[in-house]
Amino acid sequence: MKTRTFILAAALGVCASMSAADITAVYTKKVDVGCDAHHPTLSPNGEVVLFTSEDYTGLKSFNLSTQEKSVIDQSPKAGFYPRFTADGNEIVYRTSIKEDGVSRDDVKRYSFVSNDKTQLMKHSKAVVNTPALVADTYAFAFAKKQAMEVSINGVKHEINPIEYGYRYLWPAVSPSATKLVFNEIYSGLFVSNVDGTEAKFLTSRGEFPCWVDDRFVVALSTKDDGYVITSAKIIAIEVATGKITELTDDSVRVDGLTAVEDKIVYTTEEGEMYVMNILINE
């Protein structure tokens, strides 16, 4: 009887460990940053949000605690996917100029402590992507149409996780730098190991995906009429089980989002910013 009881308890334990968790939106509030806000990026501690204009011109920061806004850079493309260091004290971003009709990008580093800017890479015709610091690891991934390039501590390798992949979008490395979430334009949203192995389908529509933690990703689930997007709602997906939780309805036209463990910040097509506090239900 003891053996049978032990086996039953063990089986129940396995079932419990595989049970789905979800994310609940506790409350959502609008944040007045005094100007239009698009394409947000949250600091690791969730206190500071970077944002830019609709076409990525300029880069600003807003402290959600002090309500203080700062202009970091007013250059073209300065708001194109800036990256925080792990301590949140610095960011790495790029700017763009045109010389003889050709776009040239550079890479800059900005310190919130000293307000100093340092140019890490001069303007070049090369495709430039800013690295993200994940824990003590420099990790970055970017799409190259029919493949993605993943860089871990400067070691780059090209991956093509889906055999029939035609075009990849929005790859993002997980907080532990072990997983990758990405979108394949015709197939939907997937996760894989950072080396491209064990690709797993999550959902058919998932734009601007980002990690809440290693267990959850959030993304936009959109609908279109064949020409333009007609609705977009924020969804959370538990990677292990594939369970999807809708966090907003489709009445808000979301155009960008970012997340950390306890909150999601999103912006709308009208340039409004919202902060959603979330709770993970085990």
Short mmCIF file of C-alpha atoms in Angstrom, two decimals:
data_model
loop_
_atom_site.label_atom_id
_atom_site.label_comp_id
_atom_site.label_asym_id
_atom_site.label_seq_id
_atom_site.Cartn_x
_atom_site.Cartn_y
_atom_site.Cartn_z
CA MET A 1 0.00 0.00 0.00
CA LYS A 2 2.84 2.40 0.81
CA THR A 3 4.42 1.70 -2.57
CA ARG A 4 1.15 2.35 -4.36
CA THR A 5 0.59 5.54 -2.38
CA PHE A 6 4.10 6.74 -3.20
CA ILE A 7 3.62 6.06 -6.91
CA LEU A 8 0.30 7.89 -6.90
CA ALA A 9 1.81 10.87 -5.07
CA ALA A 10 4.71 10.97 -7.52
CA ALA A 11 2.33 10.87 -10.47
CA LEU A 12 0.27 13.70 -9.01
CA GLY A 13 3.47 15.67 -8.47
CA VAL A 14 4.41 15.28 -12.14
CA CYS A 15 0.96 16.40 -13.21
CA ALA A 16 1.19 19.42 -10.94
CA SER A 17 4.60 20.35 -12.32
CA MET A 18 3.19 20.26 -15.88
CA SER A 19 0.05 22.24 -15.04
CA ALA A 20 -0.29 25.50 -16.88
CA ALA A 21 0.41 28.84 -15.24
CA ASP A 22 -0.88 32.12 -16.56
CA ILE A 23 -0.49 35.87 -16.25
CA THR A 24 -3.16 38.22 -14.94
CA ALA A 25 -3.32 41.94 -15.67
CA VAL A 26 -3.73 43.45 -12.19
CA TYR A 27 -4.30 47.03 -13.34
CA THR A 28 -3.43 49.26 -16.27
CA LYS A 29 -2.86 53.01 -16.23
CA LYS A 30 -2.03 55.63 -18.83
CA VAL A 31 1.29 57.44 -18.41
CA ASP A 32 1.55 61.05 -19.54
CA VAL A 33 5.07 61.58 -20.88
CA GLY A 34 4.26 64.99 -22.38
CA CYS A 35 4.69 63.95 -26.02
CA ASP A 36 3.96 61.12 -28.41
CA ALA A 37 5.58 57.83 -27.40
CA HIS A 38 6.31 54.80 -29.53
CA HIS A 39 8.46 51.63 -29.47
CA PRO A 40 9.12 51.35 -25.69
CA THR A 41 12.01 49.51 -23.98
CA LEU A 42 11.97 48.82 -20.23
CA SER A 43 15.01 48.82 -17.95
CA PRO A 44 15.78 45.51 -16.15
CA ASN A 45 14.27 46.79 -12.89
CA GLY A 46 11.18 48.15 -14.64
CA GLU A 47 11.69 51.73 -13.43
CA VAL A 48 12.81 53.49 -16.62
CA VAL A 49 11.27 53.23 -20.06
CA LEU A 50 12.94 54.36 -23.27
CA PHE A 51 10.75 55.54 -26.12
CA THR A 52 10.97 57.29 -29.46
CA SER A 53 8.88 58.68 -32.30
CA GLU A 54 6.88 56.66 -34.78
CA ASP A 55 9.77 56.62 -37.28
CA TYR A 56 12.43 56.02 -34.55
CA THR A 57 13.80 59.58 -34.68
CA GLY A 58 15.19 60.62 -31.29
CA LEU A 59 15.50 58.72 -28.02
CA LYS A 60 13.94 59.75 -24.69
CA SER A 61 13.68 58.20 -21.24
CA PHE A 62 10.92 58.38 -18.64
CA ASN A 63 11.29 57.36 -15.00
CA LEU A 64 8.02 55.72 -13.93
CA SER A 65 8.72 56.48 -10.25
CA THR A 66 9.88 60.11 -10.40
CA GLN A 67 7.94 61.03 -13.59
CA GLU A 68 11.12 62.61 -14.91
CA LYS A 69 11.61 62.76 -18.70
CA SER A 70 15.00 63.17 -20.37
CA VAL A 71 16.08 63.64 -23.98
CA ILE A 72 19.02 61.32 -24.67
CA ASP A 73 19.54 61.89 -28.38
CA GLN A 74 17.62 63.60 -31.16
CA SER A 75 19.33 61.83 -34.07
CA PRO A 76 17.54 59.81 -36.75
CA LYS A 77 17.03 56.14 -35.80
CA ALA A 78 18.32 56.70 -32.24
CA GLY A 79 15.19 54.95 -30.95
CA PHE A 80 15.66 51.80 -33.01
CA TYR A 81 15.83 49.01 -30.38
CA PRO A 82 18.15 50.54 -27.75
CA ARG A 83 19.51 48.12 -25.14
CA PHE A 84 20.03 48.46 -21.38
CA THR A 85 23.02 47.04 -19.54
CA ALA A 86 22.12 44.56 -16.80
CA ASP A 87 22.36 47.14 -14.00
CA GLY A 88 20.18 49.60 -15.92
CA ASN A 89 22.73 52.39 -15.55
CA GLU A 90 23.69 52.54 -19.22
CA ILE A 91 22.22 51.93 -22.64
CA VAL A 92 23.69 51.06 -26.01
CA TYR A 93 21.96 52.48 -29.07
CA ARG A 94 22.65 53.48 -32.64
CA THR A 95 22.11 56.59 -34.76
CA SER A 96 21.99 57.04 -38.51
CA ILE A 97 23.26 59.65 -40.95
CA LYS A 98 23.20 59.92 -44.72
CA GLU A 99 26.35 60.54 -46.75
CA ASP A 100 26.10 60.72 -50.55
CA GLY A 101 22.63 59.26 -50.29
CA VAL A 102 23.82 56.21 -48.32
CA SER A 103 22.68 55.51 -44.74
CA ARG A 104 25.50 54.99 -42.25
CA ASP A 105 24.97 53.76 -38.69
CA ASP A 106 27.10 54.12 -35.60
CA VAL A 107 26.85 52.70 -32.05
CA LYS A 108 26.83 54.85 -28.92
CA ARG A 109 26.81 54.20 -25.18
CA TYR A 110 24.99 56.51 -22.75
CA SER A 111 25.36 56.64 -18.95
CA PHE A 112 22.38 57.69 -16.82
CA VAL A 113 24.81 58.28 -13.93
CA SER A 114 27.15 60.73 -15.67
CA ASN A 115 24.97 61.74 -18.66
CA ASP A 116 28.01 61.06 -20.84
CA LYS A 117 27.88 59.63 -24.37
CA THR A 118 30.61 57.50 -25.86
CA GLN A 119 30.85 56.48 -29.49
CA LEU A 120 31.62 52.76 -29.60
CA MET A 121 31.60 52.44 -33.37
CA LYS A 122 31.93 55.11 -36.04
CA HIS A 123 29.34 55.53 -38.78
CA SER A 124 29.61 52.69 -41.26
CA LYS A 125 27.69 51.22 -44.18
CA ALA A 126 27.69 47.90 -42.34
CA VAL A 127 24.46 46.64 -40.81
CA VAL A 128 24.67 47.57 -37.13
CA ASN A 129 22.74 45.92 -34.31
CA THR A 130 23.11 46.91 -30.68
CA PRO A 131 23.94 44.13 -28.18
CA ALA A 132 21.80 43.27 -25.17
CA LEU A 133 23.49 42.43 -21.88
CA VAL A 134 21.81 39.37 -20.35
CA ALA A 135 23.15 38.76 -16.83
CA ASP A 136 26.93 38.60 -17.45
CA THR A 137 26.46 37.63 -21.09
CA TYR A 138 26.39 39.85 -24.16
CA ALA A 139 23.68 38.27 -26.23
CA PHE A 140 21.94 39.48 -29.36
CA ALA A 141 19.96 38.07 -32.24
CA PHE A 142 18.79 39.72 -35.40
CA ALA A 143 16.93 38.61 -38.49
CA LYS A 144 18.61 38.19 -41.88
CA LYS A 145 15.47 37.33 -43.84
CA GLN A 146 15.94 33.56 -44.38
CA ALA A 147 18.15 33.13 -41.33
CA MET A 148 18.98 34.72 -37.99
CA GLU A 149 22.32 35.61 -36.50
CA VAL A 150 22.87 34.98 -32.80
CA SER A 151 25.84 36.51 -31.00
CA ILE A 152 26.84 35.25 -27.55
CA ASN A 153 29.80 37.09 -26.01
CA GLY A 154 30.95 38.09 -29.46
CA VAL A 155 30.77 34.57 -30.90
CA LYS A 156 28.38 34.70 -33.84
CA HIS A 157 26.58 31.88 -35.57
CA GLU A 158 23.82 31.78 -38.15
CA ILE A 159 20.73 29.68 -37.49
CA ASN A 160 17.69 28.63 -39.48
CA PRO A 161 15.45 26.87 -36.92
CA ILE A 162 12.62 26.15 -39.37
CA GLU A 163 13.52 24.14 -42.45
CA TYR A 164 10.91 25.93 -44.55
CA GLY A 165 11.55 29.36 -42.97
CA TYR A 166 11.19 32.12 -45.55
CA ARG A 167 11.58 35.30 -43.49
CA TYR A 168 12.32 35.77 -39.80
CA LEU A 169 11.31 38.77 -37.68
CA TRP A 170 11.76 40.10 -34.12
CA PRO A 171 14.14 37.53 -32.57
CA ALA A 172 14.75 38.06 -28.85
CA VAL A 173 17.06 36.22 -26.46
CA SER A 174 15.61 35.02 -23.13
CA PRO A 175 16.82 36.45 -19.78
CA SER A 176 19.02 33.38 -19.21
CA ALA A 177 20.45 33.64 -22.75
CA THR A 178 19.43 30.03 -23.43
CA LYS A 179 16.24 30.48 -25.47
CA LEU A 180 15.14 32.47 -28.50
CA VAL A 181 11.67 33.68 -29.43
CA PHE A 182 11.08 34.70 -33.04
CA ASN A 183 8.45 35.12 -35.71
CA GLU A 184 8.42 33.49 -39.14
CA ILE A 185 6.31 35.69 -41.35
CA TYR A 186 4.17 32.89 -42.85
CA SER A 187 4.13 30.38 -39.97
CA GLY A 188 3.84 32.36 -36.75
CA LEU A 189 5.62 32.60 -33.42
CA PHE A 190 8.20 30.05 -32.24
CA VAL A 191 10.73 29.44 -29.48
CA SER A 192 13.96 27.47 -29.79
CA ASN A 193 17.30 27.04 -28.10
CA VAL A 194 19.74 29.85 -28.93
CA ASP A 195 21.54 27.49 -31.29
CA GLY A 196 18.31 27.01 -33.26
CA THR A 197 17.56 23.48 -32.08
CA GLU A 198 14.23 22.21 -30.71
CA ALA A 199 12.07 24.86 -32.39
CA LYS A 200 8.54 24.86 -30.96
CA PHE A 201 5.45 26.50 -32.46
CA LEU A 202 3.56 28.85 -30.12
CA THR A 203 0.87 30.65 -32.12
CA SER A 204 0.06 31.71 -35.67
CA ARG A 205 0.05 35.46 -34.93
CA GLY A 206 2.65 37.00 -32.63
CA GLU A 207 4.32 40.34 -33.35
CA PHE A 208 6.95 42.24 -31.32
CA PRO A 209 7.54 39.28 -28.96
CA CYS A 210 9.49 39.84 -25.75
CA TRP A 211 10.26 37.83 -22.63
CA VAL A 212 8.63 38.38 -19.24
CA ASP A 213 10.96 35.77 -17.75
CA ASP A 214 12.27 32.45 -19.03
CA ARG A 215 8.79 30.93 -18.73
CA PHE A 216 6.61 33.49 -20.48
CA VAL A 217 6.66 35.61 -23.61
CA VAL A 218 4.24 38.36 -24.53
CA ALA A 219 3.38 39.45 -28.05
CA LEU A 220 0.75 41.16 -30.18
CA SER A 221 -1.92 38.99 -31.73
CA THR A 222 -3.13 40.88 -34.79
CA LYS A 223 -5.77 40.64 -37.48
CA ASP A 224 -5.71 42.34 -40.86
CA ASP A 225 -7.87 42.77 -43.94
CA GLY A 226 -5.07 41.82 -46.30
CA TYR A 227 -3.74 45.37 -46.44
CA VAL A 228 -3.68 46.94 -42.96
CA ILE A 229 -3.90 45.68 -39.38
CA THR A 230 -7.47 46.01 -38.14
CA SER A 231 -6.98 44.91 -34.51
CA ALA A 232 -4.22 43.97 -32.08
CA LYS A 233 -4.36 42.52 -28.59
CA ILE A 234 -1.58 41.66 -26.14
CA ILE A 235 -1.25 37.98 -25.30
CA ALA A 236 0.97 36.08 -22.85
CA ILE A 237 2.18 32.57 -23.67
CA GLU A 238 3.58 30.01 -21.26
CA VAL A 239 6.45 28.47 -23.22
CA ALA A 240 6.33 25.01 -21.59
CA THR A 241 2.61 24.38 -22.20
CA GLY A 242 1.72 26.81 -24.98
CA LYS A 243 -1.15 28.20 -22.90
CA ILE A 244 -2.28 31.62 -24.18
CA THR A 245 -3.79 34.33 -21.97
CA GLU A 246 -5.30 37.48 -23.47
CA LEU A 247 -4.23 40.58 -21.52
CA THR A 248 -6.06 43.23 -23.56
CA ASP A 249 -9.00 43.27 -25.91
CA ASP A 250 -8.71 44.52 -29.49
CA SER A 251 -10.12 47.99 -28.80
CA VAL A 252 -6.64 49.48 -28.24
CA ARG A 253 -4.39 49.79 -31.31
CA VAL A 254 -1.10 48.70 -29.77
CA ASP A 255 2.04 49.41 -31.84
CA GLY A 256 4.83 48.35 -29.46
CA LEU A 257 5.43 46.62 -26.14
CA THR A 258 8.13 45.68 -23.66
CA ALA A 259 8.08 43.61 -20.47
CA VAL A 260 9.87 42.65 -17.27
CA GLU A 261 8.79 40.27 -14.50
CA ASP A 262 6.02 42.40 -12.99
CA LYS A 263 4.93 44.82 -15.69
CA ILE A 264 4.30 45.41 -19.36
CA VAL A 265 4.62 48.81 -21.00
CA TYR A 266 2.91 49.33 -24.34
CA THR A 267 2.30 52.21 -26.71
CA THR A 268 -0.51 52.86 -29.16
CA GLU A 269 -0.70 54.10 -32.73
CA GLU A 270 -1.92 57.42 -31.31
CA GLY A 271 1.32 57.80 -29.33
CA GLU A 272 -0.08 57.02 -25.88
CA MET A 273 1.83 54.99 -23.28
CA TYR A 274 0.31 52.54 -20.79
CA VAL A 275 1.77 50.55 -17.89
CA MET A 276 0.18 47.20 -17.08
CA ASN A 277 1.09 45.57 -13.77
CA ILE A 278 0.95 41.80 -14.06
CA LEU A 279 0.86 38.80 -11.71
CA ILE A 280 2.03 35.30 -12.57
CA ASN A 281 -0.41 32.67 -11.26
CA GLU A 282 1.30 29.35 -10.60
#
